[in-house]
Amino acid sequence: MGWKIHINDGMESSGVQALKNAGFQVSEDKIEQEDLQKQIHSFDGIIIRSATKIRKEIIDAGTKLKFIARGGVGLDNVDVSYALQKGIQVINTPASSSISVAELAFAHMLSLSRGLQEHQTKMNSGESFTELKKKYSQSSEVSGKQLLLIGFGRIARELARMCLGLQMKITVHDPFLQKASLTFEMEQQKFQIQFPMVSLDEGIGSADFISIHAPFSGQAILGANEFSKMKKNAIVINTSRGENIDEVALIDALDKGIISGAGLDVFHGEPNVHSGILSHSKISKSPHIGASTIEAQERIANELVDQILQLYRQRLEVGLI
């Protein structure tokens, strides 16, 4: 095999070795975004994560490209339709990181419900143990609370499974679905739970927790208007795309006590993050690590390798190699 494949945003070592064992030429040195257009012509395929953007000008420059592989779910950093027009296969791994991202969303929910993100800072700063204990005795349980899922794809479904274990009441807003349900199997019997479908306004008005699991469609899903309709104890979680929340409106809503807190794994303009987000005590933050678990990275690598090998064999069979 002679394809030359470049991995630009890193890949689990087992996946890299599997590509090499299959006979591919693999390079891993990071190419900065501004230099990629000049170097892409050397590669038959490129593997990226969320950091690298593959736009029209880079696709045009990639005269040898057979595939663009995105390790992860979203493809909004790739001009997919243009690549397909040029005969370039676009690969991603939508199922591999679902559990990891759902667990992180759940972790932010738990952290915010008990004020853990504030405990860490204030205990380290030397504030009175007794006073802190008294202040946070008014925190809340997650159990039994109302959760609105905005979008009901793989990650949202995994989060729903976890939250059912704490007897949370779940509603779903997804304009692309007519129903939202989960199937469970116990003792060789299948059970199905169906969740109420609600409008966005109806959902945000009654939810204690709101978790976003939708692609960015060109405008924020939650802004000042939406925050104004939420309960004062509402907590917003975003592990989807930073642009799905108006960050300025979010900071304002938290400062004014319109909502209670936010858990964010994604941000506008990554890797640069709004200073008001970074310093806010009511925001639980993580640096876009939803899929960054050992297990997810191994699944992503294995799935990418399998798809690349399948593509190579298909092209070999029809005489395109």
mmCIF file of C-alpha atoms in Angstrom:
data_model
loop_
_atom_site.group_PDB
_atom_site.id
_atom_site.type_symbol
_atom_site.label_atom_id
_atom_site.label_comp_id
_atom_site.label_asym_id
_atom_site.label_seq_id
_atom_site.Cartn_x
_atom_site.Cartn_y
_atom_site.Cartn_z
ATOM 1 C CA MET A 1 0.000 0.000 0.000
ATOM 2 C CA GLY A 2 1.319 3.370 -0.906
ATOM 3 C CA TRP A 3 -1.087 5.995 0.369
ATOM 4 C CA LYS A 4 0.569 8.821 2.226
ATOM 5 C CA ILE A 5 -1.561 9.802 5.220
ATOM 6 C CA HIS A 6 -1.061 12.816 7.456
ATOM 7 C CA ILE A 7 -2.386 12.949 11.028
ATOM 8 C CA ASN A 8 -2.631 16.610 12.000
ATOM 9 C CA ASP A 9 -4.394 16.707 15.377
ATOM 10 C CA GLY A 10 -3.035 13.559 16.969
ATOM 11 C CA MET A 11 -4.293 9.987 17.079
ATOM 12 C CA GLU A 12 -4.115 7.086 19.530
ATOM 13 C CA SER A 13 -0.782 5.285 19.026
ATOM 14 C CA SER A 14 -2.481 1.942 18.357
ATOM 15 C CA GLY A 15 -4.275 3.497 15.381
ATOM 16 C CA VAL A 16 -1.089 5.054 14.041
ATOM 17 C CA GLN A 17 0.693 1.715 14.268
ATOM 18 C CA ALA A 18 -2.224 -0.085 12.601
ATOM 19 C CA LEU A 19 -1.992 2.269 9.615
ATOM 20 C CA LYS A 20 1.754 1.695 9.358
ATOM 21 C CA ASN A 21 1.306 -2.067 9.666
ATOM 22 C CA ALA A 22 -1.151 -1.904 6.768
ATOM 23 C CA GLY A 23 1.594 -0.389 4.614
ATOM 24 C CA PHE A 24 0.577 3.273 4.628
ATOM 25 C CA GLN A 25 3.120 6.062 4.904
ATOM 26 C CA VAL A 26 2.140 8.056 7.985
ATOM 27 C CA SER A 27 3.300 11.516 9.085
ATOM 28 C CA GLU A 28 2.316 13.144 12.372
ATOM 29 C CA ASP A 29 4.141 16.485 12.612
ATOM 30 C CA LYS A 30 1.611 19.240 13.238
ATOM 31 C CA ILE A 31 1.027 21.553 10.277
ATOM 32 C CA GLU A 32 -0.344 24.924 11.333
ATOM 33 C CA GLN A 33 -3.618 25.982 9.742
ATOM 34 C CA GLU A 34 -2.008 28.793 7.729
ATOM 35 C CA ASP A 35 0.559 26.380 6.236
ATOM 36 C CA LEU A 36 -1.774 23.506 5.429
ATOM 37 C CA GLN A 37 -2.839 24.785 2.009
ATOM 38 C CA LYS A 38 0.800 24.774 0.880
ATOM 39 C CA GLN A 39 1.474 21.210 2.056
ATOM 40 C CA ILE A 40 -1.787 19.326 1.545
ATOM 41 C CA HIS A 41 -0.881 18.390 -2.038
ATOM 42 C CA SER A 42 1.569 15.786 -0.718
ATOM 43 C CA PHE A 43 -1.048 13.603 0.956
ATOM 44 C CA ASP A 44 -3.559 11.008 -0.193
ATOM 45 C CA GLY A 45 -5.489 11.369 3.043
ATOM 46 C CA ILE A 46 -5.613 13.556 6.136
ATOM 47 C CA ILE A 47 -6.849 12.730 9.628
ATOM 48 C CA ILE A 48 -7.975 15.621 11.839
ATOM 49 C CA ARG A 49 -9.921 16.373 15.008
ATOM 50 C CA SER A 50 -11.690 19.655 15.813
ATOM 51 C CA ALA A 51 -8.635 21.941 15.668
ATOM 52 C CA THR A 52 -7.886 21.727 11.927
ATOM 53 C CA LYS A 53 -10.297 23.226 9.398
ATOM 54 C CA ILE A 54 -10.535 21.777 5.908
ATOM 55 C CA ARG A 55 -12.161 24.451 3.748
ATOM 56 C CA LYS A 56 -12.605 24.888 0.007
ATOM 57 C CA GLU A 57 -9.159 26.369 -0.669
ATOM 58 C CA ILE A 58 -7.414 23.512 1.133
ATOM 59 C CA ILE A 59 -9.544 20.932 -0.670
ATOM 60 C CA ASP A 60 -8.642 22.537 -4.010
ATOM 61 C CA ALA A 61 -4.962 22.393 -3.079
ATOM 62 C CA GLY A 62 -5.225 18.744 -2.050
ATOM 63 C CA THR A 63 -4.931 17.405 -5.581
ATOM 64 C CA LYS A 64 -4.098 13.853 -4.404
ATOM 65 C CA LEU A 65 -6.664 13.635 -1.598
ATOM 66 C CA LYS A 66 -8.718 10.461 -1.473
ATOM 67 C CA PHE A 67 -10.231 11.044 1.953
ATOM 68 C CA ILE A 68 -10.635 13.480 4.835
ATOM 69 C CA ALA A 69 -11.094 11.693 8.169
ATOM 70 C CA ARG A 70 -12.455 13.467 11.245
ATOM 71 C CA GLY A 71 -11.907 11.693 14.536
ATOM 72 C CA GLY A 72 -15.141 12.550 16.324
ATOM 73 C CA VAL A 73 -18.743 13.443 15.646
ATOM 74 C CA GLY A 74 -19.091 16.927 14.173
ATOM 75 C CA LEU A 75 -18.051 17.804 10.643
ATOM 76 C CA ASP A 76 -18.573 21.562 10.797
ATOM 77 C CA ASN A 77 -14.819 22.122 10.404
ATOM 78 C CA VAL A 78 -14.915 20.351 7.015
ATOM 79 C CA ASP A 79 -16.596 21.578 3.821
ATOM 80 C CA VAL A 80 -18.211 18.184 3.351
ATOM 81 C CA SER A 81 -20.388 18.843 0.303
ATOM 82 C CA TYR A 82 -17.511 20.455 -1.619
ATOM 83 C CA ALA A 83 -15.169 17.573 -0.787
ATOM 84 C CA LEU A 84 -17.745 15.055 -2.014
ATOM 85 C CA GLN A 85 -18.183 17.052 -5.237
ATOM 86 C CA LYS A 86 -14.436 16.683 -5.779
ATOM 87 C CA GLY A 87 -14.673 12.914 -5.275
ATOM 88 C CA ILE A 88 -13.047 12.976 -1.842
ATOM 89 C CA GLN A 89 -14.509 10.625 0.772
ATOM 90 C CA VAL A 90 -15.332 12.202 4.154
ATOM 91 C CA ILE A 91 -15.076 9.919 7.179
ATOM 92 C CA ASN A 92 -16.034 10.480 10.805
ATOM 93 C CA THR A 93 -16.718 8.418 13.943
ATOM 94 C CA PRO A 94 -20.119 9.470 15.304
ATOM 95 C CA ALA A 95 -20.592 6.632 17.785
ATOM 96 C CA SER A 96 -17.120 6.246 19.278
ATOM 97 C CA SER A 97 -17.136 9.093 21.808
ATOM 98 C CA SER A 98 -20.825 9.243 22.785
ATOM 99 C CA ILE A 99 -20.390 7.736 26.252
ATOM 100 C CA SER A 100 -17.381 9.913 27.065
ATOM 101 C CA VAL A 101 -19.115 13.160 26.098
ATOM 102 C CA ALA A 102 -22.303 12.181 27.928
ATOM 103 C CA GLU A 103 -20.310 11.391 31.072
ATOM 104 C CA LEU A 104 -18.653 14.811 30.948
ATOM 105 C CA ALA A 105 -22.021 16.555 30.562
ATOM 106 C CA PHE A 106 -23.250 14.561 33.557
ATOM 107 C CA ALA A 107 -20.118 15.507 35.531
ATOM 108 C CA HIS A 108 -20.779 19.211 34.919
ATOM 109 C CA MET A 109 -24.377 18.741 36.085
ATOM 110 C CA LEU A 110 -23.226 17.138 39.327
ATOM 111 C CA SER A 111 -20.461 19.693 39.875
ATOM 112 C CA LEU A 112 -22.795 22.655 39.469
ATOM 113 C CA SER A 113 -25.599 21.198 41.567
ATOM 114 C CA ARG A 114 -23.191 20.972 44.537
ATOM 115 C CA GLY A 115 -21.007 23.999 43.750
ATOM 116 C CA LEU A 116 -17.863 21.887 43.366
ATOM 117 C CA GLN A 117 -16.286 24.312 40.883
ATOM 118 C CA GLU A 118 -16.458 27.021 43.581
ATOM 119 C CA HIS A 119 -15.361 24.741 46.434
ATOM 120 C CA GLN A 120 -12.047 24.000 44.739
ATOM 121 C CA THR A 121 -11.122 27.669 44.338
ATOM 122 C CA LYS A 122 -12.339 28.906 47.698
ATOM 123 C CA MET A 123 -10.864 26.104 49.782
ATOM 124 C CA ASN A 124 -7.513 26.636 48.060
ATOM 125 C CA SER A 125 -7.691 30.376 48.739
ATOM 126 C CA GLY A 126 -7.909 29.798 52.484
ATOM 127 C CA GLU A 127 -11.535 30.733 53.103
ATOM 128 C CA SER A 128 -13.038 29.493 56.351
ATOM 129 C CA PHE A 129 -13.893 25.785 56.216
ATOM 130 C CA THR A 130 -16.845 26.326 58.554
ATOM 131 C CA GLU A 131 -18.255 29.261 56.582
ATOM 132 C CA LEU A 132 -17.952 27.403 53.292
ATOM 133 C CA LYS A 133 -19.678 24.370 54.778
ATOM 134 C CA LYS A 134 -22.535 26.576 55.950
ATOM 135 C CA LYS A 135 -22.837 28.389 52.602
ATOM 136 C CA TYR A 136 -23.003 25.242 50.492
ATOM 137 C CA SER A 137 -25.466 23.434 52.733
ATOM 138 C CA GLN A 138 -28.121 24.923 50.435
ATOM 139 C CA SER A 139 -26.968 23.076 47.302
ATOM 140 C CA SER A 140 -29.349 20.742 45.467
ATOM 141 C CA GLU A 141 -29.572 17.133 44.387
ATOM 142 C CA VAL A 142 -29.775 16.139 40.739
ATOM 143 C CA SER A 143 -32.090 13.259 41.548
ATOM 144 C CA GLY A 144 -35.687 13.817 40.494
ATOM 145 C CA LYS A 145 -34.999 17.082 38.680
ATOM 146 C CA GLN A 146 -36.272 18.055 35.211
ATOM 147 C CA LEU A 147 -33.799 17.734 32.311
ATOM 148 C CA LEU A 148 -34.341 19.183 28.846
ATOM 149 C CA LEU A 149 -32.252 17.643 26.071
ATOM 150 C CA ILE A 150 -31.870 19.935 23.060
ATOM 151 C CA GLY A 151 -31.153 17.439 20.302
ATOM 152 C CA PHE A 152 -31.548 13.693 20.718
ATOM 153 C CA GLY A 153 -28.637 12.088 18.921
ATOM 154 C CA ARG A 154 -26.247 9.454 20.253
ATOM 155 C CA ILE A 155 -24.722 11.613 23.008
ATOM 156 C CA ALA A 156 -28.083 12.854 24.266
ATOM 157 C CA ARG A 157 -29.406 9.297 24.362
ATOM 158 C CA GLU A 158 -26.420 8.146 26.435
ATOM 159 C CA LEU A 159 -26.933 11.072 28.820
ATOM 160 C CA ALA A 160 -30.613 10.181 29.110
ATOM 161 C CA ARG A 161 -29.667 6.614 30.142
ATOM 162 C CA MET A 162 -27.414 7.971 32.895
ATOM 163 C CA CYS A 163 -29.970 10.475 34.155
ATOM 164 C CA LEU A 164 -32.747 7.890 34.306
ATOM 165 C CA GLY A 165 -30.631 6.132 36.920
ATOM 166 C CA LEU A 166 -31.167 9.172 39.149
ATOM 167 C CA GLN A 167 -34.871 9.248 38.346
ATOM 168 C CA MET A 168 -34.628 12.534 36.483
ATOM 169 C CA LYS A 169 -37.649 13.654 34.467
ATOM 170 C CA ILE A 170 -36.589 14.060 30.834
ATOM 171 C CA THR A 171 -38.092 16.072 27.988
ATOM 172 C CA VAL A 172 -36.672 16.468 24.488
ATOM 173 C CA HIS A 173 -36.622 19.291 21.960
ATOM 174 C CA ASP A 174 -35.515 18.170 18.513
ATOM 175 C CA PRO A 175 -37.216 19.677 15.439
ATOM 176 C CA PHE A 176 -35.903 16.835 13.268
ATOM 177 C CA LEU A 177 -37.602 14.056 15.244
ATOM 178 C CA GLN A 178 -41.238 13.117 15.777
ATOM 179 C CA LYS A 179 -40.532 11.014 18.860
ATOM 180 C CA ALA A 180 -37.708 10.379 21.302
ATOM 181 C CA SER A 181 -37.328 6.988 22.934
ATOM 182 C CA LEU A 182 -34.789 4.605 24.456
ATOM 183 C CA THR A 183 -34.813 0.820 24.365
ATOM 184 C CA PHE A 184 -33.519 -1.251 27.272
ATOM 185 C CA GLU A 185 -32.976 -4.992 27.456
ATOM 186 C CA MET A 186 -33.349 -6.853 30.749
ATOM 187 C CA GLU A 187 -33.575 -10.598 31.255
ATOM 188 C CA GLN A 188 -34.039 -11.144 27.508
ATOM 189 C CA GLN A 189 -36.950 -8.703 27.402
ATOM 190 C CA LYS A 190 -36.947 -5.326 25.695
ATOM 191 C CA PHE A 191 -38.471 -2.229 27.241
ATOM 192 C CA GLN A 192 -38.972 1.135 25.602
ATOM 193 C CA ILE A 193 -39.208 4.499 27.341
ATOM 194 C CA GLN A 194 -40.625 7.392 25.358
ATOM 195 C CA PHE A 195 -39.874 10.965 26.389
ATOM 196 C CA PRO A 196 -42.224 13.925 25.916
ATOM 197 C CA MET A 197 -41.336 16.116 22.925
ATOM 198 C CA VAL A 198 -41.616 19.844 23.687
ATOM 199 C CA SER A 199 -41.106 23.180 21.973
ATOM 200 C CA LEU A 200 -37.971 25.072 22.964
ATOM 201 C CA ASP A 201 -39.944 27.678 24.909
ATOM 202 C CA GLU A 202 -41.955 25.035 26.755
ATOM 203 C CA GLY A 203 -38.859 23.014 27.556
ATOM 204 C CA ILE A 204 -36.624 25.800 28.845
ATOM 205 C CA GLY A 205 -39.424 27.216 30.964
ATOM 206 C CA SER A 206 -39.774 24.093 33.109
ATOM 207 C CA ALA A 207 -36.279 22.562 33.135
ATOM 208 C CA ASP A 208 -33.838 22.528 36.032
ATOM 209 C CA PHE A 209 -31.057 21.344 33.692
ATOM 210 C CA ILE A 210 -30.751 22.088 29.967
ATOM 211 C CA SER A 211 -28.161 20.153 27.957
ATOM 212 C CA ILE A 212 -27.380 21.025 24.333
ATOM 213 C CA HIS A 213 -26.575 18.216 21.867
ATOM 214 C CA ALA A 214 -27.192 19.870 18.509
ATOM 215 C CA PRO A 215 -24.952 21.036 15.647
ATOM 216 C CA PHE A 216 -24.438 24.749 15.083
ATOM 217 C CA SER A 217 -27.001 25.932 12.546
ATOM 218 C CA GLY A 218 -25.764 29.489 12.038
ATOM 219 C CA GLN A 219 -27.229 31.164 15.107
ATOM 220 C CA ALA A 220 -27.159 30.562 18.854
ATOM 221 C CA ILE A 221 -29.808 28.257 20.302
ATOM 222 C CA LEU A 222 -29.697 29.975 23.688
ATOM 223 C CA GLY A 223 -29.456 33.743 23.970
ATOM 224 C CA ALA A 224 -30.841 36.557 26.130
ATOM 225 C CA ASN A 225 -34.434 35.833 25.116
ATOM 226 C CA GLU A 226 -34.147 32.153 26.042
ATOM 227 C CA PHE A 227 -32.346 32.813 29.336
ATOM 228 C CA SER A 228 -35.108 35.209 30.381
ATOM 229 C CA LYS A 229 -37.646 32.362 30.163
ATOM 230 C CA MET A 230 -35.691 29.916 32.335
ATOM 231 C CA LYS A 231 -36.151 29.113 36.009
ATOM 232 C CA LYS A 232 -33.800 30.933 38.395
ATOM 233 C CA ASN A 233 -32.272 27.640 39.482
ATOM 234 C CA ALA A 234 -31.690 26.519 35.858
ATOM 235 C CA ILE A 235 -28.299 25.138 34.894
ATOM 236 C CA VAL A 236 -27.207 25.052 31.231
ATOM 237 C CA ILE A 237 -24.749 22.454 29.900
ATOM 238 C CA ASN A 238 -23.037 22.696 26.509
ATOM 239 C CA THR A 239 -20.823 19.943 25.100
ATOM 240 C CA SER A 240 -21.895 20.527 21.475
ATOM 241 C CA ARG A 241 -20.558 23.704 19.843
ATOM 242 C CA GLY A 242 -19.557 26.928 21.568
ATOM 243 C CA GLU A 243 -21.558 29.015 19.109
ATOM 244 C CA ASN A 244 -24.799 27.390 20.281
ATOM 245 C CA ILE A 245 -24.765 29.742 23.291
ATOM 246 C CA ASP A 246 -24.524 33.550 23.219
ATOM 247 C CA GLU A 247 -21.681 33.837 25.731
ATOM 248 C CA VAL A 248 -22.190 37.546 26.457
ATOM 249 C CA ALA A 249 -25.878 36.924 27.181
ATOM 250 C CA LEU A 250 -24.927 33.932 29.347
ATOM 251 C CA ILE A 251 -22.545 35.975 31.504
ATOM 252 C CA ASP A 252 -25.209 38.671 31.881
ATOM 253 C CA ALA A 253 -27.851 36.094 32.883
ATOM 254 C CA LEU A 254 -25.526 34.612 35.519
ATOM 255 C CA ASP A 255 -24.489 38.025 36.878
ATOM 256 C CA LYS A 256 -28.123 39.098 37.260
ATOM 257 C CA GLY A 257 -29.233 35.817 38.814
ATOM 258 C CA ILE A 258 -31.556 35.028 35.923
ATOM 259 C CA ILE A 259 -30.156 31.475 35.865
ATOM 260 C CA SER A 260 -28.043 29.565 38.369
ATOM 261 C CA GLY A 261 -25.053 28.158 36.477
ATOM 262 C CA ALA A 262 -23.485 26.781 33.303
ATOM 263 C CA GLY A 263 -21.202 23.886 32.431
ATOM 264 C CA LEU A 264 -19.180 24.458 29.276
ATOM 265 C CA ASP A 265 -16.808 22.180 27.401
ATOM 266 C CA VAL A 266 -16.940 24.220 24.176
ATOM 267 C CA PHE A 267 -16.433 27.928 23.536
ATOM 268 C CA HIS A 268 -16.490 30.663 20.916
ATOM 269 C CA GLY A 269 -13.128 31.208 19.210
ATOM 270 C CA GLU A 270 -11.316 28.216 20.682
ATOM 271 C CA PRO A 271 -8.596 27.985 21.881
ATOM 272 C CA ASN A 272 -9.102 31.601 22.978
ATOM 273 C CA VAL A 273 -11.854 31.829 25.601
ATOM 274 C CA HIS A 274 -13.760 34.930 26.758
ATOM 275 C CA SER A 275 -12.161 36.214 29.987
ATOM 276 C CA GLY A 276 -15.599 36.605 31.535
ATOM 277 C CA ILE A 277 -16.193 32.888 31.048
ATOM 278 C CA LEU A 278 -12.836 31.887 32.521
ATOM 279 C CA SER A 279 -13.233 33.976 35.669
ATOM 280 C CA HIS A 280 -16.892 33.308 36.387
ATOM 281 C CA SER A 281 -17.526 31.360 39.596
ATOM 282 C CA LYS A 282 -20.898 30.069 38.377
ATOM 283 C CA ILE A 283 -19.423 28.385 35.295
ATOM 284 C CA SER A 284 -17.934 24.911 35.426
ATOM 285 C CA LYS A 285 -15.343 24.749 32.634
ATOM 286 C CA SER A 286 -13.401 22.069 30.768
ATOM 287 C CA PRO A 287 -11.118 22.589 27.724
ATOM 288 C CA HIS A 288 -13.101 20.739 25.015
ATOM 289 C CA ILE A 289 -12.288 17.302 26.418
ATOM 290 C CA GLY A 290 -15.635 15.579 25.864
ATOM 291 C CA ALA A 291 -14.132 12.804 23.755
ATOM 292 C CA SER A 292 -10.739 12.840 25.468
ATOM 293 C CA THR A 293 -10.828 9.559 27.336
ATOM 294 C CA ILE A 294 -8.544 6.588 26.774
ATOM 295 C CA GLU A 295 -11.499 4.417 25.816
ATOM 296 C CA ALA A 296 -12.982 6.908 23.348
ATOM 297 C CA GLN A 297 -9.627 7.605 21.691
ATOM 298 C CA GLU A 298 -9.050 3.893 21.152
ATOM 299 C CA ARG A 299 -12.526 3.440 19.674
ATOM 300 C CA ILE A 300 -12.042 6.479 17.415
ATOM 301 C CA ALA A 301 -8.665 5.239 16.175
ATOM 302 C CA ASN A 302 -9.940 1.723 15.510
ATOM 303 C CA GLU A 303 -12.999 2.966 13.654
ATOM 304 C CA LEU A 304 -10.973 5.367 11.506
ATOM 305 C CA VAL A 305 -8.465 2.661 10.582
ATOM 306 C CA ASP A 306 -11.264 0.256 9.656
ATOM 307 C CA GLN A 307 -12.946 2.843 7.421
ATOM 308 C CA ILE A 308 -9.687 3.849 5.728
ATOM 309 C CA LEU A 309 -8.794 0.222 5.022
ATOM 310 C CA GLN A 310 -12.284 -0.403 3.657
ATOM 311 C CA LEU A 311 -12.002 2.622 1.365
ATOM 312 C CA TYR A 312 -8.588 1.503 0.116
ATOM 313 C CA ARG A 313 -9.861 -1.988 -0.661
ATOM 314 C CA GLN A 314 -12.907 -0.634 -2.478
ATOM 315 C CA ARG A 315 -10.747 1.563 -4.668
ATOM 316 C CA LEU A 316 -8.356 -1.317 -5.283
ATOM 317 C CA GLU A 317 -11.212 -3.585 -6.399
ATOM 318 C CA VAL A 318 -12.469 -1.110 -9.015
ATOM 319 C CA GLY A 319 -8.990 -0.383 -10.312
ATOM 320 C CA LEU A 320 -8.602 3.132 -8.916
ATOM 321 C CA ILE A 321 -5.255 2.244 -7.306
#
